[in-house]
Amino acid sequence: MKDRIFLSSPHMSDEGYEMHYVKEAFDTNWIAPLGENVNEFEKELASKVGSKDAAALNSGTGAIHLALRAAGVGEGDIVFCPTLTFSATANPIIYQNAIPVFIDSDYETWNMCPKALEEAFTKYPEVKAVIVVHLYGLSADMDRIVELCKKHNVVLIEDAAESLGTYYKGKHTGTFGQYGIFSFNGNKIITTSGGGMLVSNSEERIAKVRFWATQSRDQARHYQHSELGFNYRMSNVVAGIGRGQLKVLDQRVEKKKYIYEFYNKQLGGLKGVEFMPSNEWDEPNYWLSSMTLSGKVRPIDVMEALEAENIESRPVWKPMHMQPFFEKYDFVGTDVSEKLFENGVCLPSDTKMTDEDLERVVRIIKGMWRVEC
Ligand SMILES: *Cc1c(COP(=O)(O)O)cnc(C)c1O
């Protein structure tokens, strides 16, 4: 069996930057709690994305949770959330005992449809916050979404877990809303083995997030708590990996783009194949190269053919309003996200892939069209 080709696996720097910072943490015994790597990783990431401040947390999910708290979302509040996303976007709404309303995608961005969002504002004028996602590193239609949120005076939270390195009109995704979050989970464009970051231009809100994330300990010699606390902080060892990874983020984006362009050139002409959209405002990080199929070859056929050759691929996210756990919540839109789920497939987009690996994937997929047509 040939070596496995992954969808997107951890890729440490050739230079060993990560080990350097991790070793520093060991040498100074700043294993935990916190320490210099955490402080510096926060500063370095905030500066990279152009945000005033950042709080390093132990997951992107935790970052969304605390962003909702910072936005004042509580019991019974309504939160608009894209339906086409990973469940981690929606789960924290439930942690806060709030109520998600799922919003459809559009074909232009695969992300939150501004028209559906507008409709949702009409239906639920009392909405407390909006979460927008930049799926697979493609930016949502931010001008229109920001405008709508401003018009209705509602807090905007950006789930930029998949879009570190993606710019919308030259501005980094995650910095349009009052709060933005990033993830460093194992398959994201850079990874710390697991972790997240919450960014905001409000240093006061970020200070509050750090406070909540370390069990809400009041300033006192004894353990005193006047608020509910969480154990959500990132460790100093993990932050060291993050600092090293951040140094190669631009290289990773470049390689992801190369992979996308390779596939698009080789497969884009096949009957019924359409690659994820590209918009003039968007400089994506191309986290996962994805396409939709409208012909006889179905996504499952592609995934099975690749799996038989030890190559990983996967469907596009199954919409939240179709999930057994979430189907009782309201959904605003048509069938766009459902169709994207039905027809979409994410191709292996691992930055360690060689040209030979890419050829292998392309050969298998092209072969299926030869048989079918
Ligand atoms: C990965 C991901 C998250 C969650 O991040 P974790 O660090 O794994 O908790 C949230 N939203 C989206 C869209 C993601 O892809």
mmCIF file of C-alpha atoms and ligand atoms in Angstrom:
data_model
loop_
_atom_site.group_PDB
_atom_site.id
_atom_site.type_symbol
_atom_site.label_atom_id
_atom_site.label_comp_id
_atom_site.label_asym_id
_atom_site.label_seq_id
_atom_site.Cartn_x
_atom_site.Cartn_y
_atom_site.Cartn_z
ATOM 1 C CA MET A 1 0.000 0.000 0.000
ATOM 2 C CA LYS A 2 1.274 3.456 -0.911
ATOM 3 C CA ASP A 3 1.819 6.082 1.793
ATOM 4 C CA ARG A 4 -1.357 7.710 2.990
ATOM 5 C CA ILE A 5 -2.196 11.145 1.644
ATOM 6 C CA PHE A 6 -4.003 13.230 4.239
ATOM 7 C CA LEU A 7 -6.679 15.850 3.911
ATOM 8 C CA SER A 8 -4.672 18.297 6.028
ATOM 9 C CA SER A 9 -2.185 17.121 8.633
ATOM 10 C CA PRO A 10 0.181 18.930 11.022
ATOM 11 C CA HIS A 11 3.206 20.377 9.231
ATOM 12 C CA MET A 12 5.990 21.615 11.482
ATOM 13 C CA SER A 13 8.606 23.998 10.081
ATOM 14 C CA ASP A 14 11.749 22.595 8.442
ATOM 15 C CA GLU A 15 13.732 25.100 10.491
ATOM 16 C CA GLY A 16 12.565 23.672 13.842
ATOM 17 C CA TYR A 17 11.148 26.987 15.081
ATOM 18 C CA GLU A 18 8.521 25.188 17.156
ATOM 19 C CA MET A 19 11.102 23.054 19.030
ATOM 20 C CA HIS A 20 13.141 26.166 19.758
ATOM 21 C CA TYR A 21 10.257 27.816 21.624
ATOM 22 C CA VAL A 22 9.153 24.579 23.269
ATOM 23 C CA LYS A 23 12.710 23.954 24.463
ATOM 24 C CA GLU A 24 12.834 27.476 25.868
ATOM 25 C CA ALA A 25 9.715 26.690 27.868
ATOM 26 C CA PHE A 26 11.358 23.506 29.201
ATOM 27 C CA ASP A 27 14.675 25.221 29.959
ATOM 28 C CA THR A 28 12.999 27.958 31.988
ATOM 29 C CA ASN A 29 10.490 25.495 33.499
ATOM 30 C CA TRP A 30 7.664 27.707 32.216
ATOM 31 C CA ILE A 31 5.719 24.575 31.308
ATOM 32 C CA ALA A 32 2.637 25.999 32.915
ATOM 33 C CA PRO A 33 0.835 28.067 33.806
ATOM 34 C CA LEU A 34 1.132 30.681 31.095
ATOM 35 C CA GLY A 35 4.542 32.296 30.538
ATOM 36 C CA GLU A 36 6.404 34.150 27.816
ATOM 37 C CA ASN A 37 5.296 32.001 24.867
ATOM 38 C CA VAL A 38 1.638 32.678 25.647
ATOM 39 C CA ASN A 39 2.192 36.435 25.918
ATOM 40 C CA GLU A 40 4.301 36.586 22.782
ATOM 41 C CA PHE A 41 2.017 34.290 20.756
ATOM 42 C CA GLU A 42 -0.890 36.600 21.581
ATOM 43 C CA LYS A 43 1.071 39.661 20.479
ATOM 44 C CA GLU A 44 2.427 38.005 17.348
ATOM 45 C CA LEU A 45 -0.946 36.713 16.211
ATOM 46 C CA ALA A 46 -2.708 40.022 16.960
ATOM 47 C CA SER A 47 -0.073 41.833 14.931
ATOM 48 C CA LYS A 48 -0.285 39.328 12.074
ATOM 49 C CA VAL A 49 -4.040 39.775 11.678
ATOM 50 C CA GLY A 50 -4.119 43.461 12.581
ATOM 51 C CA SER A 51 -6.095 43.297 15.805
ATOM 52 C CA LYS A 52 -5.335 45.305 18.943
ATOM 53 C CA ASP A 53 -5.352 42.396 21.339
ATOM 54 C CA ALA A 54 -5.739 38.617 21.581
ATOM 55 C CA ALA A 55 -6.338 35.944 24.222
ATOM 56 C CA ALA A 56 -4.749 32.511 23.748
ATOM 57 C CA LEU A 57 -7.173 29.721 24.684
ATOM 58 C CA ASN A 58 -7.148 25.928 24.622
ATOM 59 C CA SER A 59 -9.551 25.622 21.677
ATOM 60 C CA GLY A 60 -11.366 27.534 18.988
ATOM 61 C CA THR A 61 -14.631 26.241 20.423
ATOM 62 C CA GLY A 62 -13.762 27.778 23.803
ATOM 63 C CA ALA A 63 -12.923 31.025 21.995
ATOM 64 C CA ILE A 64 -16.409 31.104 20.420
ATOM 65 C CA HIS A 65 -17.936 30.353 23.808
ATOM 66 C CA LEU A 66 -16.155 33.260 25.486
ATOM 67 C CA ALA A 67 -16.853 35.562 22.521
ATOM 68 C CA LEU A 68 -20.568 34.882 23.045
ATOM 69 C CA ARG A 69 -20.211 35.666 26.757
ATOM 70 C CA ALA A 70 -18.271 38.833 25.948
ATOM 71 C CA ALA A 71 -21.086 39.785 23.578
ATOM 72 C CA GLY A 72 -23.540 39.393 26.452
ATOM 73 C CA VAL A 73 -25.342 36.394 24.947
ATOM 74 C CA GLY A 74 -27.249 34.502 27.620
ATOM 75 C CA GLU A 75 -30.285 32.369 28.283
ATOM 76 C CA GLY A 76 -33.024 32.617 25.654
ATOM 77 C CA ASP A 77 -31.095 35.005 23.392
ATOM 78 C CA ILE A 78 -31.212 34.439 19.656
ATOM 79 C CA VAL A 79 -27.961 34.040 17.725
ATOM 80 C CA PHE A 80 -27.755 33.830 13.916
ATOM 81 C CA CYS A 81 -25.325 31.145 12.775
ATOM 82 C CA PRO A 82 -24.465 29.807 9.316
ATOM 83 C CA THR A 83 -25.971 26.389 8.733
ATOM 84 C CA LEU A 84 -23.084 25.225 6.559
ATOM 85 C CA THR A 85 -20.302 24.859 9.107
ATOM 86 C CA PHE A 86 -18.660 22.560 11.625
ATOM 87 C CA SER A 87 -20.786 21.930 14.731
ATOM 88 C CA ALA A 88 -18.188 23.753 16.857
ATOM 89 C CA THR A 89 -19.610 27.043 15.558
ATOM 90 C CA ALA A 90 -23.075 26.255 16.900
ATOM 91 C CA ASN A 91 -22.412 24.246 20.082
ATOM 92 C CA PRO A 92 -21.276 27.228 22.205
ATOM 93 C CA ILE A 93 -24.634 28.922 21.512
ATOM 94 C CA ILE A 94 -26.205 25.990 23.357
ATOM 95 C CA TYR A 95 -23.573 26.166 26.143
ATOM 96 C CA GLN A 96 -24.944 29.670 26.798
ATOM 97 C CA ASN A 97 -28.544 28.393 26.773
ATOM 98 C CA ALA A 98 -29.157 30.667 23.813
ATOM 99 C CA ILE A 99 -31.113 29.788 20.660
ATOM 100 C CA PRO A 100 -29.433 29.369 17.276
ATOM 101 C CA VAL A 101 -31.224 30.361 14.089
ATOM 102 C CA PHE A 102 -29.467 28.857 11.108
ATOM 103 C CA ILE A 103 -28.825 30.911 7.986
ATOM 104 C CA ASP A 104 -28.361 29.506 4.486
ATOM 105 C CA SER A 105 -25.306 29.930 2.242
ATOM 106 C CA ASP A 106 -25.075 31.520 -1.188
ATOM 107 C CA TYR A 107 -23.270 30.004 -4.161
ATOM 108 C CA GLU A 108 -21.036 33.085 -4.570
ATOM 109 C CA THR A 109 -19.213 32.510 -1.267
ATOM 110 C CA TRP A 110 -20.519 29.193 0.129
ATOM 111 C CA ASN A 111 -20.861 31.289 3.302
ATOM 112 C CA MET A 112 -23.688 33.164 5.017
ATOM 113 C CA CYS A 113 -26.094 34.557 2.425
ATOM 114 C CA PRO A 114 -26.668 38.297 3.081
ATOM 115 C CA LYS A 115 -30.189 38.074 1.684
ATOM 116 C CA ALA A 116 -31.118 35.242 4.034
ATOM 117 C CA LEU A 117 -29.487 37.189 6.862
ATOM 118 C CA GLU A 118 -31.633 40.207 6.070
ATOM 119 C CA GLU A 119 -34.724 38.025 6.078
ATOM 120 C CA ALA A 120 -33.701 36.624 9.460
ATOM 121 C CA PHE A 121 -33.344 40.150 10.883
ATOM 122 C CA THR A 122 -36.923 40.842 9.804
ATOM 123 C CA LYS A 123 -38.161 37.634 11.391
ATOM 124 C CA TYR A 124 -36.140 38.015 14.616
ATOM 125 C CA PRO A 125 -35.500 41.730 15.242
ATOM 126 C CA GLU A 126 -34.572 40.915 18.857
ATOM 127 C CA VAL A 127 -31.477 38.889 17.790
ATOM 128 C CA LYS A 128 -28.500 39.346 20.124
ATOM 129 C CA ALA A 129 -25.482 38.349 18.007
ATOM 130 C CA VAL A 130 -24.454 37.083 14.584
ATOM 131 C CA ILE A 131 -21.713 34.511 13.990
ATOM 132 C CA VAL A 132 -20.253 34.444 10.499
ATOM 133 C CA VAL A 133 -17.875 31.723 9.258
ATOM 134 C CA HIS A 134 -15.215 31.833 6.534
ATOM 135 C CA LEU A 135 -15.514 28.268 5.321
ATOM 136 C CA TYR A 136 -12.478 26.446 3.896
ATOM 137 C CA GLY A 137 -10.639 29.784 3.978
ATOM 138 C CA LEU A 138 -13.068 31.585 1.645
ATOM 139 C CA SER A 139 -14.221 34.906 3.022
ATOM 140 C CA ALA A 140 -17.894 35.692 3.454
ATOM 141 C CA ASP A 141 -19.436 38.781 1.820
ATOM 142 C CA MET A 142 -18.241 41.013 4.660
ATOM 143 C CA ASP A 143 -19.261 44.465 3.381
ATOM 144 C CA ARG A 144 -22.899 43.453 3.232
ATOM 145 C CA ILE A 145 -22.848 41.398 6.425
ATOM 146 C CA VAL A 146 -21.098 44.121 8.451
ATOM 147 C CA GLU A 147 -23.522 46.713 7.088
ATOM 148 C CA LEU A 148 -26.539 44.631 8.096
ATOM 149 C CA CYS A 149 -25.159 44.039 11.609
ATOM 150 C CA LYS A 150 -24.444 47.756 12.028
ATOM 151 C CA LYS A 151 -27.889 48.693 10.772
ATOM 152 C CA HIS A 152 -29.473 46.410 13.357
ATOM 153 C CA ASN A 153 -26.940 47.278 16.035
ATOM 154 C CA VAL A 154 -26.013 43.643 16.639
ATOM 155 C CA VAL A 155 -22.645 42.214 17.713
ATOM 156 C CA LEU A 156 -20.767 40.359 14.980
ATOM 157 C CA ILE A 157 -18.519 37.414 15.884
ATOM 158 C CA GLU A 158 -16.316 35.924 13.167
ATOM 159 C CA ASP A 159 -15.498 32.245 13.303
ATOM 160 C CA ALA A 160 -12.234 32.453 11.369
ATOM 161 C CA ALA A 161 -11.115 28.994 12.563
ATOM 162 C CA GLU A 162 -10.501 27.930 8.961
ATOM 163 C CA SER A 163 -9.345 31.263 7.567
ATOM 164 C CA LEU A 164 -6.092 32.262 9.251
ATOM 165 C CA GLY A 165 -4.168 33.885 6.372
ATOM 166 C CA THR A 166 -7.321 34.895 4.444
ATOM 167 C CA TYR A 167 -7.856 38.551 3.566
ATOM 168 C CA TYR A 168 -11.041 40.305 2.471
ATOM 169 C CA LYS A 169 -10.234 43.483 0.505
ATOM 170 C CA GLY A 170 -6.793 43.506 2.119
ATOM 171 C CA LYS A 171 -8.092 43.221 5.692
ATOM 172 C CA HIS A 172 -7.622 40.005 7.622
ATOM 173 C CA THR A 173 -10.706 37.869 8.255
ATOM 174 C CA GLY A 174 -11.566 37.756 11.943
ATOM 175 C CA THR A 175 -11.082 41.513 12.367
ATOM 176 C CA PHE A 176 -14.357 42.803 10.891
ATOM 177 C CA GLY A 177 -16.582 41.925 13.811
ATOM 178 C CA GLN A 178 -16.261 42.931 17.457
ATOM 179 C CA TYR A 179 -14.757 39.492 18.093
ATOM 180 C CA GLY A 180 -12.882 37.035 15.917
ATOM 181 C CA ILE A 181 -11.689 33.530 16.696
ATOM 182 C CA PHE A 182 -9.005 31.252 15.265
ATOM 183 C CA SER A 183 -8.308 27.553 15.779
ATOM 184 C CA PHE A 184 -5.003 25.687 15.937
ATOM 185 C CA ASN A 185 -6.565 22.232 15.904
ATOM 186 C CA GLY A 186 -4.552 19.447 14.257
ATOM 187 C CA ASN A 187 -5.889 19.834 10.727
ATOM 188 C CA LYS A 188 -6.026 23.637 10.515
ATOM 189 C CA ILE A 189 -3.587 25.612 8.336
ATOM 190 C CA ILE A 190 -1.260 25.933 11.315
ATOM 191 C CA THR A 191 -1.572 23.888 14.470
ATOM 192 C CA THR A 192 -0.425 23.877 18.079
ATOM 193 C CA SER A 193 -1.760 20.289 18.490
ATOM 194 C CA GLY A 194 -4.878 21.999 19.795
ATOM 195 C CA GLY A 195 -5.717 25.557 20.736
ATOM 196 C CA GLY A 196 -7.534 28.724 19.847
ATOM 197 C CA MET A 197 -7.335 32.506 19.936
ATOM 198 C CA LEU A 198 -9.910 35.217 20.492
ATOM 199 C CA VAL A 199 -9.061 38.599 18.953
ATOM 200 C CA SER A 200 -10.686 41.972 19.534
ATOM 201 C CA ASN A 201 -9.852 45.661 19.364
ATOM 202 C CA SER A 202 -11.206 46.043 22.877
ATOM 203 C CA GLU A 203 -8.352 45.415 25.293
ATOM 204 C CA GLU A 204 -10.827 45.608 28.138
ATOM 205 C CA ARG A 205 -12.941 42.747 26.699
ATOM 206 C CA ILE A 206 -9.833 40.645 26.054
ATOM 207 C CA ALA A 207 -8.707 41.179 29.657
ATOM 208 C CA LYS A 208 -12.133 39.970 30.750
ATOM 209 C CA VAL A 209 -11.838 36.891 28.519
ATOM 210 C CA ARG A 210 -8.456 36.024 30.065
ATOM 211 C CA PHE A 211 -10.059 36.401 33.499
ATOM 212 C CA TRP A 212 -12.963 34.065 32.661
ATOM 213 C CA ALA A 213 -10.565 31.590 31.028
ATOM 214 C CA THR A 214 -8.527 31.246 34.230
ATOM 215 C CA GLN A 215 -11.445 30.398 36.537
ATOM 216 C CA SER A 216 -12.490 34.008 37.170
ATOM 217 C CA ARG A 217 -10.151 34.495 40.101
ATOM 218 C CA ASP A 218 -10.670 37.870 41.727
ATOM 219 C CA GLN A 219 -7.694 39.941 42.897
ATOM 220 C CA ALA A 220 -7.319 38.507 46.387
ATOM 221 C CA ARG A 221 -4.832 36.393 48.314
ATOM 222 C CA HIS A 222 -7.425 33.697 48.955
ATOM 223 C CA TYR A 223 -9.417 32.074 46.175
ATOM 224 C CA GLN A 224 -12.291 34.453 45.635
ATOM 225 C CA HIS A 225 -14.820 34.263 42.799
ATOM 226 C CA SER A 226 -17.613 36.614 41.962
ATOM 227 C CA GLU A 227 -18.262 35.190 38.484
ATOM 228 C CA LEU A 228 -18.528 31.796 36.813
ATOM 229 C CA GLY A 229 -15.098 30.638 35.645
ATOM 230 C CA PHE A 230 -13.662 28.387 32.937
ATOM 231 C CA ASN A 231 -10.407 26.496 32.482
ATOM 232 C CA TYR A 232 -9.810 27.605 28.893
ATOM 233 C CA ARG A 233 -6.283 29.049 28.852
ATOM 234 C CA MET A 234 -3.571 27.876 26.458
ATOM 235 C CA SER A 235 -0.470 26.304 27.977
ATOM 236 C CA ASN A 236 2.973 27.826 27.529
ATOM 237 C CA VAL A 237 4.310 24.704 25.769
ATOM 238 C CA VAL A 238 1.471 24.733 23.251
ATOM 239 C CA ALA A 239 1.946 28.470 22.659
ATOM 240 C CA GLY A 240 5.584 27.736 21.775
ATOM 241 C CA ILE A 241 4.439 25.487 18.946
ATOM 242 C CA GLY A 242 2.110 28.264 17.823
ATOM 243 C CA ARG A 243 4.887 30.871 17.700
ATOM 244 C CA GLY A 244 6.958 28.593 15.493
ATOM 245 C CA GLN A 245 4.025 27.760 13.244
ATOM 246 C CA LEU A 246 3.103 31.408 12.782
ATOM 247 C CA LYS A 247 6.496 31.960 11.158
ATOM 248 C CA VAL A 248 5.582 29.563 8.335
ATOM 249 C CA LEU A 249 1.949 30.598 7.883
ATOM 250 C CA ASP A 250 2.672 32.524 4.664
ATOM 251 C CA GLN A 251 4.525 29.521 3.243
ATOM 252 C CA ARG A 252 1.576 27.285 4.102
ATOM 253 C CA VAL A 253 -0.873 29.621 2.357
ATOM 254 C CA GLU A 254 1.365 29.660 -0.708
ATOM 255 C CA LYS A 255 1.422 25.866 -0.836
ATOM 256 C CA LYS A 256 -2.341 25.566 -0.286
ATOM 257 C CA LYS A 257 -2.850 27.955 -3.176
ATOM 258 C CA TYR A 258 -0.517 25.899 -5.344
ATOM 259 C CA ILE A 259 -2.540 22.764 -4.516
ATOM 260 C CA TYR A 260 -5.809 24.522 -5.351
ATOM 261 C CA GLU A 261 -4.476 25.804 -8.662
ATOM 262 C CA PHE A 262 -3.090 22.387 -9.554
ATOM 263 C CA TYR A 263 -6.461 20.713 -9.004
ATOM 264 C CA ASN A 264 -8.404 23.469 -10.677
ATOM 265 C CA LYS A 265 -6.229 23.301 -13.788
ATOM 266 C CA GLN A 266 -6.309 19.505 -13.976
ATOM 267 C CA LEU A 267 -9.891 18.821 -12.917
ATOM 268 C CA GLY A 268 -11.764 22.075 -13.481
ATOM 269 C CA GLY A 269 -12.537 21.150 -17.085
ATOM 270 C CA LEU A 270 -14.212 17.828 -16.277
ATOM 271 C CA LYS A 271 -17.922 17.708 -17.018
ATOM 272 C CA GLY A 272 -19.996 18.760 -14.010
ATOM 273 C CA VAL A 273 -17.005 19.796 -11.898
ATOM 274 C CA GLU A 274 -17.077 23.211 -10.307
ATOM 275 C CA PHE A 275 -14.418 24.420 -7.889
ATOM 276 C CA MET A 276 -15.145 26.536 -4.850
ATOM 277 C CA PRO A 277 -15.939 30.110 -5.827
ATOM 278 C CA SER A 278 -13.426 32.897 -6.168
ATOM 279 C CA ASN A 279 -14.368 36.537 -5.653
ATOM 280 C CA GLU A 280 -12.297 39.594 -6.544
ATOM 281 C CA TRP A 281 -12.372 40.801 -2.932
ATOM 282 C CA ASP A 282 -11.007 37.532 -1.601
ATOM 283 C CA GLU A 283 -7.420 36.416 -0.937
ATOM 284 C CA PRO A 284 -8.182 32.962 0.486
ATOM 285 C CA ASN A 285 -5.802 30.719 2.396
ATOM 286 C CA TYR A 286 -7.181 27.766 0.360
ATOM 287 C CA TRP A 287 -7.310 25.633 3.520
ATOM 288 C CA LEU A 288 -9.206 22.793 1.793
ATOM 289 C CA SER A 289 -9.573 22.600 -1.977
ATOM 290 C CA SER A 290 -13.203 21.729 -2.558
ATOM 291 C CA MET A 291 -15.415 21.165 -5.553
ATOM 292 C CA THR A 292 -18.985 20.291 -6.404
ATOM 293 C CA LEU A 293 -20.093 17.581 -8.837
ATOM 294 C CA SER A 294 -23.288 17.813 -10.848
ATOM 295 C CA GLY A 295 -22.754 14.916 -13.259
ATOM 296 C CA LYS A 296 -22.953 11.143 -13.040
ATOM 297 C CA VAL A 297 -19.890 10.800 -10.800
ATOM 298 C CA ARG A 298 -21.013 11.506 -7.227
ATOM 299 C CA PRO A 299 -18.907 12.741 -4.298
ATOM 300 C CA ILE A 300 -19.192 9.322 -2.650
ATOM 301 C CA ASP A 301 -17.690 7.693 -5.769
ATOM 302 C CA VAL A 302 -14.715 10.054 -5.640
ATOM 303 C CA MET A 303 -14.231 9.551 -1.916
ATOM 304 C CA GLU A 304 -14.401 5.761 -2.252
ATOM 305 C CA ALA A 305 -12.016 5.679 -5.209
ATOM 306 C CA LEU A 306 -9.518 7.811 -3.306
ATOM 307 C CA GLU A 307 -9.910 5.817 -0.091
ATOM 308 C CA ALA A 308 -9.176 2.599 -2.016
ATOM 309 C CA GLU A 309 -5.809 4.172 -2.840
ATOM 310 C CA ASN A 310 -5.199 5.230 0.772
ATOM 311 C CA ILE A 311 -6.064 8.873 0.117
ATOM 312 C CA GLU A 312 -8.193 10.901 2.493
ATOM 313 C CA SER A 313 -11.026 13.175 1.324
ATOM 314 C CA ARG A 314 -14.370 14.150 2.803
ATOM 315 C CA PRO A 315 -17.791 15.608 2.098
ATOM 316 C CA VAL A 316 -18.576 19.291 2.543
ATOM 317 C CA TRP A 317 -19.983 20.017 6.044
ATOM 318 C CA LYS A 318 -23.448 18.658 6.644
ATOM 319 C CA PRO A 319 -25.688 21.674 7.385
ATOM 320 C CA MET A 320 -26.616 22.211 11.024
ATOM 321 C CA HIS A 321 -30.354 22.441 10.306
ATOM 322 C CA MET A 322 -30.151 18.863 8.955
ATOM 323 C CA GLN A 323 -28.416 17.541 12.097
ATOM 324 C CA PRO A 324 -30.509 15.448 14.515
ATOM 325 C CA PHE A 325 -29.321 17.571 17.423
ATOM 326 C CA PHE A 326 -30.063 20.942 15.807
ATOM 327 C CA GLU A 327 -33.030 20.265 13.517
ATOM 328 C CA LYS A 328 -35.533 21.625 16.027
ATOM 329 C CA TYR A 329 -34.124 25.146 15.569
ATOM 330 C CA ASP A 330 -35.308 27.531 12.885
ATOM 331 C CA PHE A 331 -33.617 27.854 9.511
ATOM 332 C CA VAL A 332 -33.819 30.796 7.120
ATOM 333 C CA GLY A 333 -33.009 30.223 3.465
ATOM 334 C CA THR A 334 -33.535 27.842 0.587
ATOM 335 C CA ASP A 335 -31.632 24.731 -0.448
ATOM 336 C CA VAL A 336 -28.161 26.146 -1.215
ATOM 337 C CA SER A 337 -26.281 24.639 1.738
ATOM 338 C CA GLU A 338 -28.150 21.368 1.281
ATOM 339 C CA LYS A 339 -27.048 21.242 -2.357
ATOM 340 C CA LEU A 340 -23.454 22.097 -1.464
ATOM 341 C CA PHE A 341 -23.490 19.240 1.032
ATOM 342 C CA GLU A 342 -25.034 16.857 -1.490
ATOM 343 C CA ASN A 343 -22.604 17.688 -4.284
ATOM 344 C CA GLY A 344 -19.463 18.818 -2.501
ATOM 345 C CA VAL A 345 -16.204 17.036 -1.851
ATOM 346 C CA CYS A 346 -13.031 18.278 -0.135
ATOM 347 C CA LEU A 347 -9.858 17.050 -1.801
ATOM 348 C CA PRO A 348 -6.638 16.230 0.038
ATOM 349 C CA SER A 349 -4.947 19.576 0.645
ATOM 350 C CA ASP A 350 -2.021 18.582 2.806
ATOM 351 C CA THR A 351 0.877 21.029 2.520
ATOM 352 C CA LYS A 352 3.354 18.130 2.667
ATOM 353 C CA MET A 353 2.001 16.751 -0.636
ATOM 354 C CA THR A 354 4.506 16.482 -3.481
ATOM 355 C CA ASP A 355 3.704 16.999 -7.167
ATOM 356 C CA GLU A 356 3.732 13.218 -7.454
ATOM 357 C CA ASP A 357 1.044 12.989 -4.752
ATOM 358 C CA LEU A 358 -1.054 15.588 -6.550
ATOM 359 C CA GLU A 359 -0.648 13.700 -9.839
ATOM 360 C CA ARG A 360 -1.784 10.526 -8.077
ATOM 361 C CA VAL A 361 -5.002 12.163 -6.868
ATOM 362 C CA VAL A 362 -5.689 13.761 -10.229
ATOM 363 C CA ARG A 363 -5.064 10.515 -12.131
ATOM 364 C CA ILE A 364 -7.574 8.596 -10.005
ATOM 365 C CA ILE A 365 -10.272 11.243 -10.382
ATOM 366 C CA LYS A 366 -9.734 11.769 -14.100
ATOM 367 C CA GLY A 367 -9.936 8.001 -14.553
ATOM 368 C CA MET A 368 -13.468 8.003 -13.193
ATOM 369 C CA TRP A 369 -14.601 10.397 -15.884
ATOM 370 C CA ARG A 370 -13.046 8.261 -18.574
ATOM 371 C CA VAL A 371 -15.098 5.277 -17.419
ATOM 372 C CA GLU A 372 -18.319 7.256 -16.981
ATOM 373 C CA CYS A 373 -18.397 9.269 -20.197
HETATM 374 C C1 LIG B 1 -12.083 23.764 13.695
HETATM 375 C C2 LIG B 1 -13.245 24.645 13.738
HETATM 376 C C3 LIG B 1 -13.732 25.145 14.952
HETATM 377 C C4 LIG B 1 -13.296 24.658 16.299
HETATM 378 O O1 LIG B 1 -11.995 24.840 16.642
HETATM 379 P P1 LIG B 1 -11.342 23.865 17.733
HETATM 380 O O2 LIG B 1 -10.024 24.511 17.986
HETATM 381 O O3 LIG B 1 -11.238 22.516 17.124
HETATM 382 O O4 LIG B 1 -12.203 23.889 18.940
HETATM 383 C C5 LIG B 1 -14.789 26.046 14.921
HETATM 384 N N1 LIG B 1 -15.334 26.421 13.762
HETATM 385 C C6 LIG B 1 -14.919 25.948 12.574
HETATM 386 C C7 LIG B 1 -15.573 26.434 11.324
HETATM 387 C C8 LIG B 1 -13.868 25.027 12.524
HETATM 388 O O5 LIG B 1 -13.484 24.522 11.345
#
